[in-house]
């Protein structure tokens, strides 16, 4: 995109490809979160902004005849939660609403700022005194009796036909809401629709100042980098992103080849960038072997697994630098410089 310049006619198409890639990345994260494979990454999120950004997606979950209303009144205050998980909360609630309205109806999502004082806390014993962003999702569907309501947050509880519901939706929602310190409540009557209310504690901390880091221009270098990844397209892309900045990249498809190149290369080799999970020697094992012949070579691990997971699996050397895939060019370039200069 940079090479084409701002006014280039193909730029729009590339922006679409980039957006589709981002969307794919988010979806995978969501699936991983659903399977509880990805630890939460809480940030300050403005619910209204999230809803505005995702309203198209939510709308598409509903049948064409269903009315969809957004009433956003929370405005500025943020909540502290993982935005991908929040999106998952919204999707689960909207999908449930859809399933409860086989003959059409209306779904509305509302946000509001609510201060629960002592009086209100007495009236709603589940919600403690405090300042909240209240998210309300209402449908005009079949509703639920009290017996059903008492089980909805249990994993695998579903009244849907086998194969059409796993019963994990609301238990996931419940877990996410609890993780963010929130409270979820339901009001429903058979034949009169359902309302879910989620109270997220308001995050009144000073807003985070944009990272000065991101504003700094990207810096390259003239070092030689040994790059190891068994995924060829990623290998090619990484090389393509680093070489224009002045680096020389020796790229290898497996650890055996990489170890050989590390031994044969005549110049210095200040950095090894290696994937963690590869057939044959893993990244950490390769790093140890390279360290035995080139003790000065620094290591940057890349993986689709998060650093936490990497640590949990007991891989050695977790104190070493780590870059989560998928990474952007800026992430890569900054990290490479940071590791080289460390
Ligand atoms: N908006 C709603 N209206 C009526 N019933 C609901 C609504 N939301 C949830 N339920 C009831 O709660 C049950 C559990 O919901 P949950 O989202 O956990 O699982 P599911 O929708 O059955 O399956 P999954 O979400 O895993 O595909 C549903 O099967 C349904 O009986
Ligand atoms: Mg569901």
Tab-separated table of C-alpha atoms and ligand atoms in Angstrom:
chain	number	residue	atom	x	y	z
A	1	UNK	CA	0.000	0.000	0.000
A	2	UNK	CA	2.824	2.344	0.858
A	3	UNK	CA	4.511	1.770	-2.474
A	4	UNK	CA	1.330	2.646	-4.352
A	5	UNK	CA	0.908	5.974	-2.590
A	6	UNK	CA	-2.257	7.564	-1.269
A	7	UNK	CA	-4.073	8.347	-4.485
A	8	UNK	CA	-3.495	5.063	-6.319
A	9	UNK	CA	-6.662	3.461	-7.767
A	10	UNK	CA	-5.726	0.001	-6.416
A	11	UNK	CA	-5.406	1.270	-2.876
A	12	UNK	CA	-9.082	0.792	-2.116
A	13	UNK	CA	-8.850	-2.867	-3.078
A	14	UNK	CA	-5.779	-3.376	-0.910
A	15	UNK	CA	-7.541	-1.718	2.000
A	16	UNK	CA	-10.359	-4.225	1.593
A	17	UNK	CA	-7.888	-7.109	1.617
A	18	UNK	CA	-6.273	-5.734	4.742
A	19	UNK	CA	-9.648	-5.306	6.417
A	20	UNK	CA	-10.622	-8.875	5.486
A	21	UNK	CA	-7.345	-10.123	6.952
A	22	UNK	CA	-7.959	-8.221	10.177
A	23	UNK	CA	-11.456	-9.609	10.359
A	24	UNK	CA	-10.098	-13.146	9.865
A	25	UNK	CA	-7.574	-12.588	12.620
A	26	UNK	CA	-10.297	-11.329	14.979
A	27	UNK	CA	-12.524	-14.265	14.186
A	28	UNK	CA	-9.784	-16.762	14.971
A	29	UNK	CA	-9.110	-14.960	18.255
A	30	UNK	CA	-12.779	-15.210	19.021
A	31	UNK	CA	-12.853	-18.933	18.359
A	32	UNK	CA	-9.754	-19.366	20.490
A	33	UNK	CA	-11.356	-17.362	23.289
A	34	UNK	CA	-14.456	-19.505	22.979
A	35	UNK	CA	-12.337	-22.595	23.417
A	36	UNK	CA	-10.603	-20.717	26.250
A	37	UNK	CA	-7.287	-21.059	24.507
A	38	UNK	CA	-6.508	-17.380	24.525
A	39	UNK	CA	-6.091	-15.440	27.759
A	40	UNK	CA	-8.135	-12.245	28.033
A	41	UNK	CA	-6.470	-9.024	26.972
A	42	UNK	CA	-8.417	-6.311	28.848
A	43	UNK	CA	-8.379	-2.785	27.512
A	44	UNK	CA	-10.404	0.339	28.087
A	45	UNK	CA	-13.306	-0.055	25.708
A	46	UNK	CA	-16.082	2.386	24.962
A	47	UNK	CA	-19.090	0.162	24.459
A	48	UNK	CA	-20.801	2.695	22.215
A	49	UNK	CA	-17.824	2.796	19.871
A	50	UNK	CA	-17.627	-0.986	19.805
A	51	UNK	CA	-21.331	-1.244	18.983
A	52	UNK	CA	-21.072	1.362	16.246
A	53	UNK	CA	-18.164	-0.501	14.725
A	54	UNK	CA	-19.885	-3.874	14.912
A	55	UNK	CA	-23.509	-3.007	14.213
A	56	UNK	CA	-23.257	-4.251	10.624
A	57	UNK	CA	-21.957	-7.604	11.796
A	58	UNK	CA	-24.668	-7.941	14.439
A	59	UNK	CA	-27.356	-6.912	12.000
A	60	UNK	CA	-26.251	-9.653	9.619
A	61	UNK	CA	-26.808	-12.273	12.306
A	62	UNK	CA	-30.532	-11.497	12.274
A	63	UNK	CA	-33.114	-12.534	9.706
A	64	UNK	CA	-34.084	-9.837	7.218
A	65	UNK	CA	-37.573	-9.309	8.702
A	66	UNK	CA	-36.269	-8.610	12.179
A	67	UNK	CA	-36.031	-5.025	13.376
A	68	UNK	CA	-32.732	-4.021	14.937
A	69	UNK	CA	-32.440	-0.946	17.148
A	70	UNK	CA	-29.379	0.574	18.727
A	71	UNK	CA	-29.807	3.144	21.479
A	72	UNK	CA	-26.405	4.338	22.551
A	73	UNK	CA	-26.430	6.540	25.642
A	74	UNK	CA	-23.254	5.504	27.426
A	75	UNK	CA	-21.091	7.819	25.314
A	76	UNK	CA	-17.698	8.400	26.841
A	77	UNK	CA	-17.139	6.175	29.869
A	78	UNK	CA	-15.112	3.091	29.160
A	79	UNK	CA	-15.222	-0.375	30.659
A	80	UNK	CA	-12.204	-2.560	31.239
A	81	UNK	CA	-12.614	-5.705	29.166
A	82	UNK	CA	-11.209	-7.629	26.250
A	83	UNK	CA	-12.822	-6.073	23.139
A	84	UNK	CA	-12.824	-9.379	21.286
A	85	UNK	CA	-14.603	-11.025	24.205
A	86	UNK	CA	-17.088	-8.156	24.415
A	87	UNK	CA	-17.880	-8.709	20.775
A	88	UNK	CA	-18.431	-12.343	21.588
A	89	UNK	CA	-20.879	-11.398	24.361
A	90	UNK	CA	-22.853	-9.291	21.891
A	91	UNK	CA	-22.843	-11.979	19.221
A	92	UNK	CA	-24.016	-14.688	21.597
A	93	UNK	CA	-26.865	-12.558	22.932
A	94	UNK	CA	-27.957	-11.526	19.454
A	95	UNK	CA	-27.811	-15.086	18.127
A	96	UNK	CA	-29.923	-16.272	21.067
A	97	UNK	CA	-32.403	-13.484	20.362
A	98	UNK	CA	-32.551	-14.533	16.715
A	99	UNK	CA	-33.178	-18.157	17.646
A	100	UNK	CA	-35.974	-17.088	19.968
A	101	UNK	CA	-37.761	-15.219	17.151
A	102	UNK	CA	-38.478	-17.715	14.386
A	103	UNK	CA	-41.335	-15.507	13.164
A	104	UNK	CA	-39.586	-12.170	13.265
A	105	UNK	CA	-39.723	-9.438	15.860
A	106	UNK	CA	-37.405	-6.844	17.280
A	107	UNK	CA	-34.005	-6.839	18.925
A	108	UNK	CA	-32.726	-3.768	20.655
A	109	UNK	CA	-29.368	-3.090	22.166
A	110	UNK	CA	-29.032	-0.195	24.559
A	111	UNK	CA	-26.236	1.308	26.565
A	112	UNK	CA	-26.561	3.706	29.475
A	113	UNK	CA	-24.590	5.042	32.396
A	114	UNK	CA	-26.029	3.897	35.667
A	115	UNK	CA	-25.049	4.840	39.199
A	116	UNK	CA	-26.203	2.221	41.628
A	117	UNK	CA	-26.597	3.884	44.993
A	118	UNK	CA	-27.431	2.235	48.296
A	119	UNK	CA	-31.148	2.404	47.563
A	120	UNK	CA	-30.818	0.673	44.202
A	121	UNK	CA	-28.377	-1.838	45.573
A	122	UNK	CA	-31.069	-2.863	48.063
A	123	UNK	CA	-33.614	-3.232	45.287
A	124	UNK	CA	-31.292	-5.263	43.088
A	125	UNK	CA	-29.275	-7.269	45.551
A	126	UNK	CA	-27.142	-8.746	42.777
A	127	UNK	CA	-25.675	-5.382	41.763
A	128	UNK	CA	-23.298	-3.743	44.216
A	129	UNK	CA	-23.155	-0.012	44.767
A	130	UNK	CA	-21.055	1.663	42.086
A	131	UNK	CA	-20.867	3.317	38.684
A	132	UNK	CA	-21.662	1.149	35.691
A	133	UNK	CA	-22.110	1.053	31.971
A	134	UNK	CA	-25.334	-0.883	31.534
A	135	UNK	CA	-25.755	-2.978	28.395
A	136	UNK	CA	-29.289	-4.128	27.680
A	137	UNK	CA	-30.215	-6.625	24.981
A	138	UNK	CA	-33.942	-7.118	24.504
A	139	UNK	CA	-35.878	-9.355	22.143
A	140	UNK	CA	-39.554	-9.924	21.487
A	141	UNK	CA	-39.123	-13.677	21.155
A	142	UNK	CA	-40.510	-16.750	22.893
A	143	UNK	CA	-39.196	-15.880	26.346
A	144	UNK	CA	-38.339	-18.431	29.033
A	145	UNK	CA	-39.996	-19.838	32.109
A	146	UNK	CA	-38.284	-19.630	35.496
A	147	UNK	CA	-37.119	-23.231	35.387
A	148	UNK	CA	-35.224	-22.592	32.112
A	149	UNK	CA	-33.872	-19.294	33.435
A	150	UNK	CA	-32.330	-21.051	36.408
A	151	UNK	CA	-30.117	-23.156	34.111
A	152	UNK	CA	-29.172	-20.845	31.247
A	153	UNK	CA	-25.626	-20.064	32.435
A	154	UNK	CA	-24.728	-23.718	32.900
A	155	UNK	CA	-22.310	-25.050	30.287
A	156	UNK	CA	-24.057	-27.366	27.828
A	157	UNK	CA	-27.548	-26.359	28.944
A	158	UNK	CA	-29.589	-25.913	25.782
A	159	UNK	CA	-33.227	-26.285	24.851
A	160	UNK	CA	-32.337	-26.294	21.165
A	161	UNK	CA	-32.507	-29.336	18.940
A	162	UNK	CA	-29.408	-31.544	19.096
A	163	UNK	CA	-26.858	-30.182	16.667
A	164	UNK	CA	-28.226	-26.651	16.676
A	165	UNK	CA	-27.065	-25.469	20.092
A	166	UNK	CA	-24.077	-26.469	22.176
A	167	UNK	CA	-25.292	-24.633	25.264
A	168	UNK	CA	-21.984	-22.842	25.584
A	169	UNK	CA	-23.177	-19.387	24.526
A	170	UNK	CA	-24.409	-17.995	27.805
A	171	UNK	CA	-21.865	-19.791	29.949
A	172	UNK	CA	-19.167	-18.088	27.888
A	173	UNK	CA	-20.976	-14.759	28.268
A	174	UNK	CA	-21.226	-15.324	32.013
A	175	UNK	CA	-17.496	-16.057	32.281
A	176	UNK	CA	-16.546	-12.959	30.304
A	177	UNK	CA	-18.844	-10.701	32.323
A	178	UNK	CA	-17.428	-12.073	35.601
A	179	UNK	CA	-13.864	-11.583	34.352
A	180	UNK	CA	-14.557	-7.910	33.767
A	181	UNK	CA	-16.039	-7.536	37.252
A	182	UNK	CA	-19.571	-7.208	35.903
A	183	UNK	CA	-22.986	-8.650	36.724
A	184	UNK	CA	-25.515	-10.213	34.370
A	185	UNK	CA	-29.242	-10.512	34.945
A	186	UNK	CA	-32.158	-11.767	32.877
A	187	UNK	CA	-35.821	-10.836	32.832
A	188	UNK	CA	-38.142	-13.016	30.798
A	189	UNK	CA	-41.642	-14.412	30.615
A	190	UNK	CA	-42.902	-17.088	28.254
A	191	UNK	CA	-44.453	-15.366	25.248
A	192	UNK	CA	-43.197	-11.918	26.261
A	193	UNK	CA	-39.608	-11.815	25.138
A	194	UNK	CA	-36.377	-11.609	27.052
A	195	UNK	CA	-34.144	-8.873	28.408
A	196	UNK	CA	-30.536	-9.389	29.407
A	197	UNK	CA	-28.908	-6.650	31.479
A	198	UNK	CA	-25.192	-6.550	31.965
A	199	UNK	CA	-23.575	-4.106	34.403
A	200	UNK	CA	-19.949	-3.427	33.559
A	201	UNK	CA	-18.023	-1.436	36.165
A	202	UNK	CA	-17.137	1.930	34.694
A	203	UNK	CA	-13.499	2.534	34.190
A	204	UNK	CA	-12.878	6.085	35.382
A	205	UNK	CA	-9.136	6.014	35.142
A	206	UNK	CA	-7.410	8.742	33.155
A	207	UNK	CA	-7.545	7.845	29.468
A	208	UNK	CA	-4.442	6.156	28.158
A	209	UNK	CA	-2.259	8.548	26.216
A	210	UNK	CA	-1.465	7.226	22.764
A	211	UNK	CA	1.769	5.279	22.902
A	212	UNK	CA	4.596	7.659	21.969
A	213	UNK	CA	6.253	4.490	20.756
A	214	UNK	CA	3.857	4.187	17.837
A	215	UNK	CA	4.555	7.721	16.689
A	216	UNK	CA	8.271	7.157	16.383
A	217	UNK	CA	9.453	6.543	12.821
A	218	UNK	CA	10.411	2.982	11.990
A	219	UNK	CA	14.101	2.317	12.163
A	220	UNK	CA	15.885	-0.345	10.161
A	221	UNK	CA	19.497	-1.491	10.289
A	222	UNK	CA	22.224	-3.240	8.358
A	223	UNK	CA	22.480	-6.403	10.481
A	224	UNK	CA	22.166	-9.903	9.101
A	225	UNK	CA	19.147	-11.803	10.406
A	226	UNK	CA	18.593	-15.552	10.328
A	227	UNK	CA	14.889	-16.177	9.820
A	228	UNK	CA	13.302	-19.600	10.400
A	229	UNK	CA	9.684	-20.450	9.763
A	230	UNK	CA	8.168	-23.544	8.184
A	231	UNK	CA	5.418	-21.390	6.651
A	232	UNK	CA	6.775	-20.232	3.315
A	233	UNK	CA	4.428	-17.289	2.638
A	234	UNK	CA	5.147	-15.870	6.073
A	235	UNK	CA	8.867	-16.351	5.561
A	236	UNK	CA	8.720	-14.502	2.249
A	237	UNK	CA	6.634	-11.698	3.717
A	238	UNK	CA	8.930	-11.208	6.709
A	239	UNK	CA	11.940	-11.003	4.426
A	240	UNK	CA	10.094	-8.594	2.152
A	241	UNK	CA	9.270	-6.333	5.101
A	242	UNK	CA	12.767	-6.300	6.595
A	243	UNK	CA	15.085	-6.074	3.604
A	244	UNK	CA	13.963	-2.671	2.301
A	245	UNK	CA	15.012	-1.283	5.709
A	246	UNK	CA	18.595	-2.369	5.133
A	247	UNK	CA	18.735	-5.777	6.822
A	248	UNK	CA	20.083	-8.888	5.148
A	249	UNK	CA	17.725	-11.794	5.761
A	250	UNK	CA	18.855	-15.418	5.465
A	251	UNK	CA	15.631	-17.344	5.380
A	252	UNK	CA	15.245	-21.054	6.168
A	253	UNK	CA	12.263	-23.410	6.101
A	254	UNK	CA	13.350	-25.704	8.922
A	255	UNK	CA	15.617	-25.826	11.951
A	256	UNK	CA	18.118	-28.260	10.408
A	257	UNK	CA	18.799	-25.924	7.509
A	258	UNK	CA	18.910	-22.949	9.866
A	259	UNK	CA	21.494	-24.568	12.120
A	260	UNK	CA	23.629	-25.365	9.084
A	261	UNK	CA	23.409	-21.759	7.829
A	262	UNK	CA	24.260	-20.472	11.318
A	263	UNK	CA	27.440	-22.582	11.209
A	264	UNK	CA	28.452	-21.745	7.650
A	265	UNK	CA	27.669	-18.030	7.505
A	266	UNK	CA	30.978	-16.152	7.457
A	267	UNK	CA	29.897	-12.793	8.895
A	268	UNK	CA	28.243	-11.848	12.168
A	269	UNK	CA	24.734	-13.027	12.952
A	270	UNK	CA	23.262	-10.660	15.538
A	271	UNK	CA	19.682	-11.965	15.398
A	272	UNK	CA	17.759	-15.201	14.986
A	273	UNK	CA	14.025	-14.876	14.360
A	274	UNK	CA	12.417	-18.252	14.773
A	275	UNK	CA	8.957	-19.742	14.845
A	276	UNK	CA	8.288	-21.689	18.076
A	277	UNK	CA	6.388	-24.699	16.822
A	278	UNK	CA	8.042	-26.399	13.844
A	279	UNK	CA	8.452	-29.948	12.677
A	280	UNK	CA	11.806	-31.331	13.810
A	281	UNK	CA	13.621	-29.105	16.293
A	282	UNK	CA	11.331	-26.538	17.918
A	283	UNK	CA	12.298	-22.856	17.940
A	284	UNK	CA	13.556	-22.879	21.544
A	285	UNK	CA	15.630	-26.020	20.884
A	286	UNK	CA	17.103	-24.457	17.762
A	287	UNK	CA	17.901	-21.290	19.722
A	288	UNK	CA	19.830	-23.329	22.301
A	289	UNK	CA	21.812	-25.104	19.585
A	290	UNK	CA	22.628	-21.838	17.821
A	291	UNK	CA	23.675	-20.327	21.182
A	292	UNK	CA	26.240	-23.110	21.556
A	293	UNK	CA	28.064	-21.983	18.401
A	294	UNK	CA	27.095	-18.299	18.360
A	295	UNK	CA	26.641	-17.112	21.943
A	296	UNK	CA	26.136	-13.476	20.872
A	297	UNK	CA	23.163	-14.124	18.630
A	298	UNK	CA	19.970	-12.672	20.070
A	299	UNK	CA	16.682	-14.485	19.599
A	300	UNK	CA	13.203	-13.319	18.734
A	301	UNK	CA	10.497	-15.995	18.899
A	302	UNK	CA	7.332	-15.717	16.846
A	303	UNK	CA	4.241	-17.802	17.371
A	304	UNK	CA	0.510	-17.918	16.933
A	305	UNK	CA	0.310	-19.033	20.544
A	306	UNK	CA	0.485	-16.238	23.074
A	307	UNK	CA	3.530	-15.696	25.237
A	308	UNK	CA	1.515	-16.932	28.247
A	309	UNK	CA	0.765	-20.206	26.626
A	310	UNK	CA	4.349	-20.543	25.569
A	311	UNK	CA	5.340	-20.108	29.225
A	312	UNK	CA	2.674	-22.484	30.426
A	313	UNK	CA	3.909	-25.209	28.126
A	314	UNK	CA	7.250	-24.915	29.843
A	315	UNK	CA	9.252	-23.925	26.797
A	316	UNK	CA	12.674	-22.812	27.963
A	317	UNK	CA	13.835	-19.258	27.461
A	318	UNK	CA	10.484	-17.510	27.839
A	319	UNK	CA	12.324	-14.457	29.123
A	320	UNK	CA	13.535	-14.014	25.572
A	321	UNK	CA	11.795	-11.710	23.134
A	322	UNK	CA	8.478	-12.799	21.692
A	323	UNK	CA	6.231	-11.572	18.884
A	324	UNK	CA	2.675	-12.841	18.559
A	325	UNK	CA	1.462	-13.844	15.108
A	326	UNK	CA	-0.147	-12.380	13.154
A	327	UNK	CA	2.022	-9.280	13.466
A	328	UNK	CA	1.936	-6.069	11.468
A	329	UNK	CA	4.976	-4.705	9.727
A	330	UNK	CA	5.342	-1.994	12.365
A	331	UNK	CA	5.216	-4.571	15.188
A	332	UNK	CA	7.908	-6.607	13.474
A	333	UNK	CA	10.223	-3.744	12.628
A	334	UNK	CA	9.998	-2.211	16.104
A	335	UNK	CA	10.546	-5.526	17.846
A	336	UNK	CA	13.538	-6.410	15.680
A	337	UNK	CA	15.215	-3.089	16.468
A	338	UNK	CA	14.352	-3.395	20.159
A	339	UNK	CA	15.885	-6.870	20.413
A	340	UNK	CA	18.980	-5.902	18.425
A	341	UNK	CA	19.528	-2.850	20.655
A	342	UNK	CA	18.849	-4.673	23.930
B	1	LIG	N1	-33.072	-14.587	24.145
B	1	LIG	C1	-33.517	-15.788	24.534
B	1	LIG	N2	-34.832	-16.106	24.435
B	1	LIG	C2	-35.285	-17.308	24.833
B	1	LIG	N3	-34.506	-18.290	25.347
B	1	LIG	C3	-33.191	-18.031	25.477
B	1	LIG	C4	-32.621	-16.787	25.068
B	1	LIG	N4	-31.297	-16.824	25.330
B	1	LIG	C5	-31.040	-18.038	25.842
B	1	LIG	N5	-32.158	-18.782	25.934
B	1	LIG	C6	-32.269	-20.136	26.476
B	1	LIG	O1	-31.063	-20.443	27.152
B	1	LIG	C7	-30.486	-21.633	26.601
B	1	LIG	C8	-28.986	-21.557	26.726
B	1	LIG	O2	-28.469	-20.541	25.877
B	1	LIG	P1	-26.966	-20.660	25.364
B	1	LIG	O3	-26.690	-19.483	24.524
B	1	LIG	O4	-26.083	-20.899	26.548
B	1	LIG	O5	-26.960	-21.992	24.523
B	1	LIG	P2	-27.634	-22.265	23.102
B	1	LIG	O6	-28.037	-20.995	22.449
B	1	LIG	O7	-28.706	-23.280	23.312
B	1	LIG	O8	-26.424	-22.904	22.314
B	1	LIG	P3	-25.118	-22.132	21.748
B	1	LIG	O9	-25.222	-20.720	22.170
B	1	LIG	O10	-23.961	-22.815	22.392
B	1	LIG	O11	-25.189	-22.335	20.290
B	1	LIG	C9	-31.023	-21.712	25.196
B	1	LIG	O12	-31.018	-23.033	24.692
B	1	LIG	C10	-32.435	-21.177	25.384
B	1	LIG	O13	-33.289	-22.169	25.932
B	2	LIG	MG1	-26.658	-19.365	22.313
